CSV table of C-alpha atoms in Angstrom, one decimal:
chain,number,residue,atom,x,y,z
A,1,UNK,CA,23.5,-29.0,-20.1
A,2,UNK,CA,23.3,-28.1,-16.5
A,3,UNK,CA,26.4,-28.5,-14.2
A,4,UNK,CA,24.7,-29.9,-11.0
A,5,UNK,CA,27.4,-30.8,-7.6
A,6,UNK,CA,25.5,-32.4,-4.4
A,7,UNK,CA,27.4,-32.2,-1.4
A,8,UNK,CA,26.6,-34.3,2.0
A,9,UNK,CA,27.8,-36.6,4.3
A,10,UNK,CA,24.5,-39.1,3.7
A,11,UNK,CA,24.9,-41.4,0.4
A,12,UNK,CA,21.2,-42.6,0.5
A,13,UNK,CA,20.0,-39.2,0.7
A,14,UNK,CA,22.0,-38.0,-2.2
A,15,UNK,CA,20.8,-40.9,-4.2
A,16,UNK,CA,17.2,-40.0,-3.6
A,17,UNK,CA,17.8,-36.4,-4.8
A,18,UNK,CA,19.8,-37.5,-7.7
A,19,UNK,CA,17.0,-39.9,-8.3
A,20,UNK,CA,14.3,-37.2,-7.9
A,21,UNK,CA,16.1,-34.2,-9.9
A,22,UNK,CA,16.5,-36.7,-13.1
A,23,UNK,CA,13.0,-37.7,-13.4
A,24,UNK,CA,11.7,-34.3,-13.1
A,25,UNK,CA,14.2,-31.7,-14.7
A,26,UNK,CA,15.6,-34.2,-18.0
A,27,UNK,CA,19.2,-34.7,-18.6
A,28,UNK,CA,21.7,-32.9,-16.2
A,29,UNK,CA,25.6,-33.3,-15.2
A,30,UNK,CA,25.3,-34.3,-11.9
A,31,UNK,CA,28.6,-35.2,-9.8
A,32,UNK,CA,27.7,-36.3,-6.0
A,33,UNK,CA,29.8,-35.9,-3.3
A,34,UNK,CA,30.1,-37.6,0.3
A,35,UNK,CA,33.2,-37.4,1.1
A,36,UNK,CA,34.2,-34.4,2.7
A,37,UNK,CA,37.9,-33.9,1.9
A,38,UNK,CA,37.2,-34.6,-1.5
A,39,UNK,CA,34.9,-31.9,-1.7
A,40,UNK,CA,37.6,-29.3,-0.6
A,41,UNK,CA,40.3,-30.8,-3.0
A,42,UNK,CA,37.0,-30.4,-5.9
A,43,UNK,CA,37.2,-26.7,-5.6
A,44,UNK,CA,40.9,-26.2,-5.4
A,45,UNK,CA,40.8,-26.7,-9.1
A,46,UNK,CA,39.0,-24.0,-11.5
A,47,UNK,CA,35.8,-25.6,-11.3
A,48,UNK,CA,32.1,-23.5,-11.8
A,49,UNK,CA,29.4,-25.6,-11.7
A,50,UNK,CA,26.0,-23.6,-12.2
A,51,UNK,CA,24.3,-24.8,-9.1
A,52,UNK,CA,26.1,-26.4,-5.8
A,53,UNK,CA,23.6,-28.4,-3.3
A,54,UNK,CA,25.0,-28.5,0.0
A,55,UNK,CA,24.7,-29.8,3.5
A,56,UNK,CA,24.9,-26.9,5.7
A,57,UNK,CA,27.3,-28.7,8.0
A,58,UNK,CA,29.3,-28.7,5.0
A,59,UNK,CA,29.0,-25.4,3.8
A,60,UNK,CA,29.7,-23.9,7.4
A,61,UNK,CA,32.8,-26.0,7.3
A,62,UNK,CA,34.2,-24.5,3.7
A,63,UNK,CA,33.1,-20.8,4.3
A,64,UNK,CA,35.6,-21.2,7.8
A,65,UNK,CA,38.6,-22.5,5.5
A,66,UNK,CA,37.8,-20.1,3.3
A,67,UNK,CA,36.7,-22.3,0.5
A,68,UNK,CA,33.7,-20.9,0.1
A,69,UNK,CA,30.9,-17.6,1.0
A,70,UNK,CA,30.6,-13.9,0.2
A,71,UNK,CA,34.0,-13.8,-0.8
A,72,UNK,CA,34.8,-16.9,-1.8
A,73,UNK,CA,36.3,-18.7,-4.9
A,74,UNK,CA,33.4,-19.7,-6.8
A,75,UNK,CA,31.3,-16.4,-8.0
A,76,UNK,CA,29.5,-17.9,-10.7
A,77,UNK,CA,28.1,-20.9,-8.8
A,78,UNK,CA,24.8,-20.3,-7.1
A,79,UNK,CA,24.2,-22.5,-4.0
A,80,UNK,CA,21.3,-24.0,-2.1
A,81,UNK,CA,21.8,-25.1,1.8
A,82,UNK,CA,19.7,-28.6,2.7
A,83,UNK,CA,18.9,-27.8,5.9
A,84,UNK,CA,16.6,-28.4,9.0
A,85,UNK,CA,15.0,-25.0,8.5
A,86,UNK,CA,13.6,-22.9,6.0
A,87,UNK,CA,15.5,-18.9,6.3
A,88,UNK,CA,18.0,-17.8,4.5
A,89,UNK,CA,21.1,-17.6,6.4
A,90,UNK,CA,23.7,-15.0,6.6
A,91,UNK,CA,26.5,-14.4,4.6
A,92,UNK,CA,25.3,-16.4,1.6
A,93,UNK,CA,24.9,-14.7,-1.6
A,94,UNK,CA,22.7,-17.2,-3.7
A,95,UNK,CA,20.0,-19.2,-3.6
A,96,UNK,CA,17.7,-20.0,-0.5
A,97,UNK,CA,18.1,-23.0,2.3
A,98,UNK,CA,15.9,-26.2,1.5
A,99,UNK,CA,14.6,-27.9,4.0
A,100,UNK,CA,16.0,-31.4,4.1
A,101,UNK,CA,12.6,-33.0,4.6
A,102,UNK,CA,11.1,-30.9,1.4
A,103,UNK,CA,13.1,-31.9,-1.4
A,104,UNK,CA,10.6,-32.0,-3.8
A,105,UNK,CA,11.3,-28.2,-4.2
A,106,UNK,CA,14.5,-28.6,-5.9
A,107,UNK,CA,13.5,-29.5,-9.3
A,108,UNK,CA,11.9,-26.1,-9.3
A,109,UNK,CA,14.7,-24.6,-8.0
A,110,UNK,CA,17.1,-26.1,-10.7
A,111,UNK,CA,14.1,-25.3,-13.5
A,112,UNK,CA,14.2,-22.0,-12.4
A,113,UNK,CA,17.8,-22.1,-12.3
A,114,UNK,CA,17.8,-23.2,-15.5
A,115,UNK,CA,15.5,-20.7,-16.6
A,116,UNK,CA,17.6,-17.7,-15.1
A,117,UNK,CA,21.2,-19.0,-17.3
A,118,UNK,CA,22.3,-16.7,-19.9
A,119,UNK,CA,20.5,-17.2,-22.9
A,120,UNK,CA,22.4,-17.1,-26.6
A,121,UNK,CA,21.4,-13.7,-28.4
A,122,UNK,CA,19.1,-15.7,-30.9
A,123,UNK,CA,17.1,-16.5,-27.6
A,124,UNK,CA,16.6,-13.2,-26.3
A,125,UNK,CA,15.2,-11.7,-29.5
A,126,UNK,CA,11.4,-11.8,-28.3
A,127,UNK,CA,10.4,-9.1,-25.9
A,128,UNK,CA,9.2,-10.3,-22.9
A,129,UNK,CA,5.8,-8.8,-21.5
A,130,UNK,CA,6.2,-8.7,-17.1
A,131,UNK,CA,3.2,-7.3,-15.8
A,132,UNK,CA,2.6,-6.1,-12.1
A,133,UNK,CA,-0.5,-6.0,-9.9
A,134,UNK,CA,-1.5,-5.8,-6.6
A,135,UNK,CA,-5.1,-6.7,-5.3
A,136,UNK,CA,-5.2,-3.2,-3.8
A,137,UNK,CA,-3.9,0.2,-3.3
A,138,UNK,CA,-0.3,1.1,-1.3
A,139,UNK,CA,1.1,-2.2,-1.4
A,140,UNK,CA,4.4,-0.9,-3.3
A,141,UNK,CA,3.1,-1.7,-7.3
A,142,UNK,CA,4.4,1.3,-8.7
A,143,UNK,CA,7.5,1.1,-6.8
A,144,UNK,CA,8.1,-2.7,-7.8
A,145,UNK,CA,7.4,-2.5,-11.1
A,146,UNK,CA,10.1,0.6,-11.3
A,147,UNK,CA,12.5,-1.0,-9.5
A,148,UNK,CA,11.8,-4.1,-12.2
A,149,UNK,CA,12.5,-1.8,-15.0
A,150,UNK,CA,15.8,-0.6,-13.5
A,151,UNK,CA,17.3,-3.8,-12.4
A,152,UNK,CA,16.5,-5.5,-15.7
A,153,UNK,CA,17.9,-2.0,-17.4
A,154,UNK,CA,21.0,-2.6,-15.2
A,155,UNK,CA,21.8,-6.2,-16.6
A,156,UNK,CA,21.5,-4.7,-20.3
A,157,UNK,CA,17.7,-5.3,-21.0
A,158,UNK,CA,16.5,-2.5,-23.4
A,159,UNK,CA,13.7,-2.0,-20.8
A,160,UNK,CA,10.4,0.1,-21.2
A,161,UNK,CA,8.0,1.0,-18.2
A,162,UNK,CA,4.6,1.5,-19.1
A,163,UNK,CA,1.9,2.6,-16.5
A,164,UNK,CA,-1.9,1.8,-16.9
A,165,UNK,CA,-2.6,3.0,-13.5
A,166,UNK,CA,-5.8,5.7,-13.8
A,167,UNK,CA,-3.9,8.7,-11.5
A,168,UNK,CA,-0.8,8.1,-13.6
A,169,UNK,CA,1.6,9.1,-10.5
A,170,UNK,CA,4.9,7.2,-11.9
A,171,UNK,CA,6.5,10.6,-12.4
A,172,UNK,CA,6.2,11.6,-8.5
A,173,UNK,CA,8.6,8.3,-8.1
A,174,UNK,CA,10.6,9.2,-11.2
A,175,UNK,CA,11.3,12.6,-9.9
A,176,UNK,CA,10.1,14.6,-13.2
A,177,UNK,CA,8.2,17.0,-13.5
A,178,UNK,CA,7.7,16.4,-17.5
A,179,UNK,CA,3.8,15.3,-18.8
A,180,UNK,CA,2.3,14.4,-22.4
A,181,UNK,CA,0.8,17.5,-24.4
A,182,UNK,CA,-3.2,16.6,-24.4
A,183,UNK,CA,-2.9,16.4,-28.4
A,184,UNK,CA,-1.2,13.1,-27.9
A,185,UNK,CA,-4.3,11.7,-26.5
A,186,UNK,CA,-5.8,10.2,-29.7
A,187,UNK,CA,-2.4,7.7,-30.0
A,188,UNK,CA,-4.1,5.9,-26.9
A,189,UNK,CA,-6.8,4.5,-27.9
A,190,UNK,CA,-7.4,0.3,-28.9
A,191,UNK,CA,-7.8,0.2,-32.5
A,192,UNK,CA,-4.7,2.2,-33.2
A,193,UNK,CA,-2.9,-0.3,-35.8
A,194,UNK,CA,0.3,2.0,-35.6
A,195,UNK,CA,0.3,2.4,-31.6
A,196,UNK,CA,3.6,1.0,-31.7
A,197,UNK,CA,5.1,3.7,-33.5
A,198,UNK,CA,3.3,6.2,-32.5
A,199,UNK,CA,5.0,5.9,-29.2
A,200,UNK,CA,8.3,6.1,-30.2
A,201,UNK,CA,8.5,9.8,-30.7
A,202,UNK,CA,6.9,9.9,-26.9
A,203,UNK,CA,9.3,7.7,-24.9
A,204,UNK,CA,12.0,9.2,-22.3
A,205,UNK,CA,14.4,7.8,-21.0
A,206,UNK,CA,15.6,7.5,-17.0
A,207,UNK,CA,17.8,4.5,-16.7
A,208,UNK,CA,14.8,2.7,-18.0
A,209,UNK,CA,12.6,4.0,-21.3
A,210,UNK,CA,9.2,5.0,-20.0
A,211,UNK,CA,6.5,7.0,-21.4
A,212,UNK,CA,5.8,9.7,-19.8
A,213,UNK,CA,1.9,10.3,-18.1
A,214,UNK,CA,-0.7,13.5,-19.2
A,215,UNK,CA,-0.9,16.1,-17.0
A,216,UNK,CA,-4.4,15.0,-16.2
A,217,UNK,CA,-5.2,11.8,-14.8
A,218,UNK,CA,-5.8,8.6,-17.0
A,219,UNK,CA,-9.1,8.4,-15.5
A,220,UNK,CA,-10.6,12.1,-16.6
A,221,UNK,CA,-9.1,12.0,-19.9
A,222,UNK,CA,-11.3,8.6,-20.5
A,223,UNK,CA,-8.6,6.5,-21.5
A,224,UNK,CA,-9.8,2.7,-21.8
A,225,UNK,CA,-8.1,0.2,-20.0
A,226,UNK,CA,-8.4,-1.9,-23.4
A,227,UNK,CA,-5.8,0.8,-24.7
A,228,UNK,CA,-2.6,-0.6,-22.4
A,229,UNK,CA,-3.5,-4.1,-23.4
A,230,UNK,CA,-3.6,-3.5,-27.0
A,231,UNK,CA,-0.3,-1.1,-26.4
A,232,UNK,CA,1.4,-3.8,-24.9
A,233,UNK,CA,0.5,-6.5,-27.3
A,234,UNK,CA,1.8,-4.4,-30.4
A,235,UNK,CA,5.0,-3.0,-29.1
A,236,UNK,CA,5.8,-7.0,-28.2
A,237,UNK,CA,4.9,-7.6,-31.9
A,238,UNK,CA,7.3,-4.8,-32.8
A,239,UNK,CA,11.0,-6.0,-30.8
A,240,UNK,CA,11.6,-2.8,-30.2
A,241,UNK,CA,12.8,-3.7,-26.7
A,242,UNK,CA,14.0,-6.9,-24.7
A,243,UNK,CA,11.6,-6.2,-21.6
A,244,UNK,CA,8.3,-4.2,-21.3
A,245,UNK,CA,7.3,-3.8,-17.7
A,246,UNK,CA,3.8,-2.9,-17.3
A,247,UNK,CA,2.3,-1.1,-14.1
A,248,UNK,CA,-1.1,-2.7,-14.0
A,249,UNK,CA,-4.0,-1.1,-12.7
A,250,UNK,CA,-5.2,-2.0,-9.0
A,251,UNK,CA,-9.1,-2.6,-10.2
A,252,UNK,CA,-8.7,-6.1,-11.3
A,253,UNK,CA,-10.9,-6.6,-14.8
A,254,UNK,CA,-10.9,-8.8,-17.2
A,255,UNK,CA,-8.3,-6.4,-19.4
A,256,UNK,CA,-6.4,-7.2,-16.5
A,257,UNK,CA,-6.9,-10.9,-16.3
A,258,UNK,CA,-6.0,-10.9,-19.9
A,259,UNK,CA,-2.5,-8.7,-19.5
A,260,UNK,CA,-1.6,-11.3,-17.0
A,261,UNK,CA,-2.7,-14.4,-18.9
A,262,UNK,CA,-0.5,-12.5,-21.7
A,263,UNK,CA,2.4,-11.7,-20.0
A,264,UNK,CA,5.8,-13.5,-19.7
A,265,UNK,CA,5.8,-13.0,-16.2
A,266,UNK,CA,3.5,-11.4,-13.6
A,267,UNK,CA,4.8,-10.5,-10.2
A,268,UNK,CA,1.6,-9.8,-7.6
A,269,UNK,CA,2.5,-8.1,-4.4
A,270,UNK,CA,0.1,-8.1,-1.0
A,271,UNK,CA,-0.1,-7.6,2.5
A,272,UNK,CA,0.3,-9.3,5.3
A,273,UNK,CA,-3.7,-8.6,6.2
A,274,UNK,CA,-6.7,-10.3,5.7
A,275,UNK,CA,-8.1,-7.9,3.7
A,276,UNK,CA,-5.2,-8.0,1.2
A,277,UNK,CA,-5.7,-12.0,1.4
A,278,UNK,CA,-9.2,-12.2,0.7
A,279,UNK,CA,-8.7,-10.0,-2.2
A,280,UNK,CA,-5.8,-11.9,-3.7
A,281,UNK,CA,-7.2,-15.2,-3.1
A,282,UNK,CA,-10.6,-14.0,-4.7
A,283,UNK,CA,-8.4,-12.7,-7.8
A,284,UNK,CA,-6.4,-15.7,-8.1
A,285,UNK,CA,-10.2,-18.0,-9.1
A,286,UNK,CA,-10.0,-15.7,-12.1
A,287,UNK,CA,-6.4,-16.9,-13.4
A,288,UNK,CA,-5.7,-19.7,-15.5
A,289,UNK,CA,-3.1,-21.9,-13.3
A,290,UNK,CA,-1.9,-19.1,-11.5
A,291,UNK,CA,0.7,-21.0,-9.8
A,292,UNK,CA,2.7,-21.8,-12.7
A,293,UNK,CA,6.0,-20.9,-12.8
A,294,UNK,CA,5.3,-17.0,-14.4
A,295,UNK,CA,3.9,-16.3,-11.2
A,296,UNK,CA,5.9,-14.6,-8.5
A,297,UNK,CA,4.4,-13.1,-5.2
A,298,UNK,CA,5.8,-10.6,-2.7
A,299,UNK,CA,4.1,-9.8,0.5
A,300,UNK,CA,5.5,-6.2,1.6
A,301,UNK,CA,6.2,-5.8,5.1
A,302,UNK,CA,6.0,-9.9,5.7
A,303,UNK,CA,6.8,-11.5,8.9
A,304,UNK,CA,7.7,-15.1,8.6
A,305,UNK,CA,7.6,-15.4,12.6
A,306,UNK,CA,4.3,-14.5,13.1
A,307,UNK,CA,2.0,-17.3,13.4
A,308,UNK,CA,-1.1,-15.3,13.8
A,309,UNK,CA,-4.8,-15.1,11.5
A,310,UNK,CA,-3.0,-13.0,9.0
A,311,UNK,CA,-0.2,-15.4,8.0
A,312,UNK,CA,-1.9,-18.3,8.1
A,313,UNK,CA,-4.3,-17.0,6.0
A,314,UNK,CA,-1.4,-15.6,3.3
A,315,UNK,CA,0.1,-19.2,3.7
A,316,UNK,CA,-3.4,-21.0,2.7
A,317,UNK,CA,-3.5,-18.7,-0.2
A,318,UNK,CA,-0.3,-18.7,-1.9
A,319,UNK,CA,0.9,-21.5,-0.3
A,320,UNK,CA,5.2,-20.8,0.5
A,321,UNK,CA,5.2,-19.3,-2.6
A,322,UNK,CA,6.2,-15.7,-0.4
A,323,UNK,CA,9.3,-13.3,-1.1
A,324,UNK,CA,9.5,-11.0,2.0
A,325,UNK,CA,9.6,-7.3,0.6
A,326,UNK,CA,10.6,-4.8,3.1
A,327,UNK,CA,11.7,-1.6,1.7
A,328,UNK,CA,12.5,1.6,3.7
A,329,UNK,CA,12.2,4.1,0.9
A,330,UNK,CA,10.0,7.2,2.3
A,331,UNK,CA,8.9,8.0,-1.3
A,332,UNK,CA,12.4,8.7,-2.3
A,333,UNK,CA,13.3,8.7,-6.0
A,334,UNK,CA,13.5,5.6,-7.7
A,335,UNK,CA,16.7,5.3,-8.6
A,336,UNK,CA,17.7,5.8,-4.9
A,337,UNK,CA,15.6,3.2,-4.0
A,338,UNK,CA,17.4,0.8,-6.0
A,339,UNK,CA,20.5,1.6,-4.7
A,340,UNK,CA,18.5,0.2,-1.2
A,341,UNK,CA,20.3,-3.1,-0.4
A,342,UNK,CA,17.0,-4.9,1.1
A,343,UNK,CA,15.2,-3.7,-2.0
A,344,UNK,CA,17.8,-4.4,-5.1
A,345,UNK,CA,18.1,-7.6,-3.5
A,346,UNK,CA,14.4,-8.7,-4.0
A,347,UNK,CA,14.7,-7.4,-7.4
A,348,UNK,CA,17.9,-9.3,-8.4
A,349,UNK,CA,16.1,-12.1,-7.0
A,350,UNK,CA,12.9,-11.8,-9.3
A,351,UNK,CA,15.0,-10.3,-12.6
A,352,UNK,CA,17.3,-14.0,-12.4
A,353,UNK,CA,14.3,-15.6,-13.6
A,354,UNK,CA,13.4,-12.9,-16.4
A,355,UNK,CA,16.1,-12.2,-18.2
């Protein structure tokens, strides 16, 4: 069960969140706090709830004793400011700030809390499928879905990256200059029963497992898109690993409607344009309830402060459902660019929720 501390000076608003996160998220531990000097003494002890909702008054007020913040005492507690506005402020390491006046996010937070916890080894025996896609070209897919693999690679996910893009130019980010022989080409093709092990003699490793491309492009050697689906779907069958991460095409089809209906988790990236947001919101009809909770969405190179054509058309799409993603990584190798702070931190950030 779920170790839930709310922290404010106002009683009737913590009633109504207490009230609100017990209809909608089941049985919790919830402990409520008003009283400030209580709320110090709470944390002089050992104590590590899982999630700590907070009145930014508050939570100024610890971090300058020292109670609490980047440094402080409680490192396995994750906590949400309630606050006027909606940015995350500086110096805290988890979580986002809730607007006061919008609580009826914080069931999903706490679900998606919830959903991020450590799972017992029995748990974590299916592989989970995470495709990514972007509406269009040069919105950081490839990049994404690397940086994906790493991170998840990095917490002790067995990971594989798979690529069904049609140039097959992963390896330019991976830094290798190693391709398939063309005699490996009848493995990919969708009526392979065995495609599963087939592959296992093909996979490399670079901090991920990935698999590596043909020296000619996807496209010329004829390769159907129906191939990566049916790849996908058999190596999930097959446990060999805890996460595949699959690099999904820009054209969107209905192979790739399916992937993404499959998956585990889809993460779709755009830009701040209206191109980008007429294509994603035109892709998005084609989902079944692509809001649900698999569904993440980065906008590369977003700015919240700009209340122009272009956001407000990004907002009407996918409503505040937007992770600013702005990395500064010149086509460096991928591993470098996971060592980006801007960039691992948006990764973290999706990954919690994964695995």
């Amino acid at each position: 069960m779920m170790q839930l501390v709310l922290a404010a000076s106002s009683e009737d608003y913590l009633m109504q969140l207490q009230t609100l996160l017990l209809e909608q998220c089941g049985q919790l531990n919830l402990e409520i706090i008003s009283d400030y000097s209580y709320l110090e003494s709470y944390f002089q002890e050992d104590r590590k709830p899982d999630l700590l909702l907070i009145s930014e008054g508050y939570y100024n007020r610890m971090r300058k004793n020292g109670t609490l913040g980047a440094a402080g005492r409680l490192p396995a507690t994750r906590v949400f400011l309630l606050s006027k506005e909606g940015t995350r402020p500086e110096g805290l390491p988890y979580g986002v700030r809730v607007p006061r006046d919008c609580a009826a996010h914080l069931p999903a937070l706490v679900r998606q809390l919830y959903a991020s916890k450590p799972k017992p080894e029995a748990a974590r025996l299916a592989t989970r499928l995470i495709t990514v896609h972007s509406p269009l070209g040069r919105s950081g897919k490839t990049t994404v879905a690397m940086g994906l693999a790493y991170t998840l690679a990095e917490k002790g996910a067995k990971t594989l990256f798979l690529s069904m893009d049609r140039l097959q130019s992963c390896n330019w980010l991976l830094g290798e200059s190693r391709y398939l022989p063309d005699d490996h080409l009848r493995t990919f093709t969708p009526d392979n029963a065995n495609i599963a092990d087939d592959l296992e003699s093909l996979v490399r490793r670079h901090g991920f497992y990935y698999i590596p491309p043909f020296s000619s492009p996807g496209l010329s050697l004829r390769i159907p898109k129906e191939t990566y689906l049916h790849m996908a779907t058999k190596l999930v069958e097959a446990h060999a690993y805890d996460c595949i991460v699959m690099d999904a095409s820009c054209e969107f089809s209905s192979t790739v409607c399916k992937l993404m209906q499959a998956s585990h988790n889809n993460v779709v990236i755009a830009l701040q344009d209206s191109n980008s947001s007429y294509k994603l919101n035109r892709m998005l009809v084609c989902l079944e309830d692509p809001f649900q909770e698999k569904f993440s969405y980065l906008c590369n190179l977003y700015r919240e402060n700009v209340e122009d054509s272009r956001s407000t058309l990004m907002k009407k799409t996918i409503g505040e459902r937007i992770i600013p993603y702005n990395p500064r990584l010149d086509g460096e190798q991928i591993i470098k660019a996971a060592a980006d702070p801007a960039f691992s931190h948006v990764m973290q950030e999706l990954t919690g929720t994964m695995y």
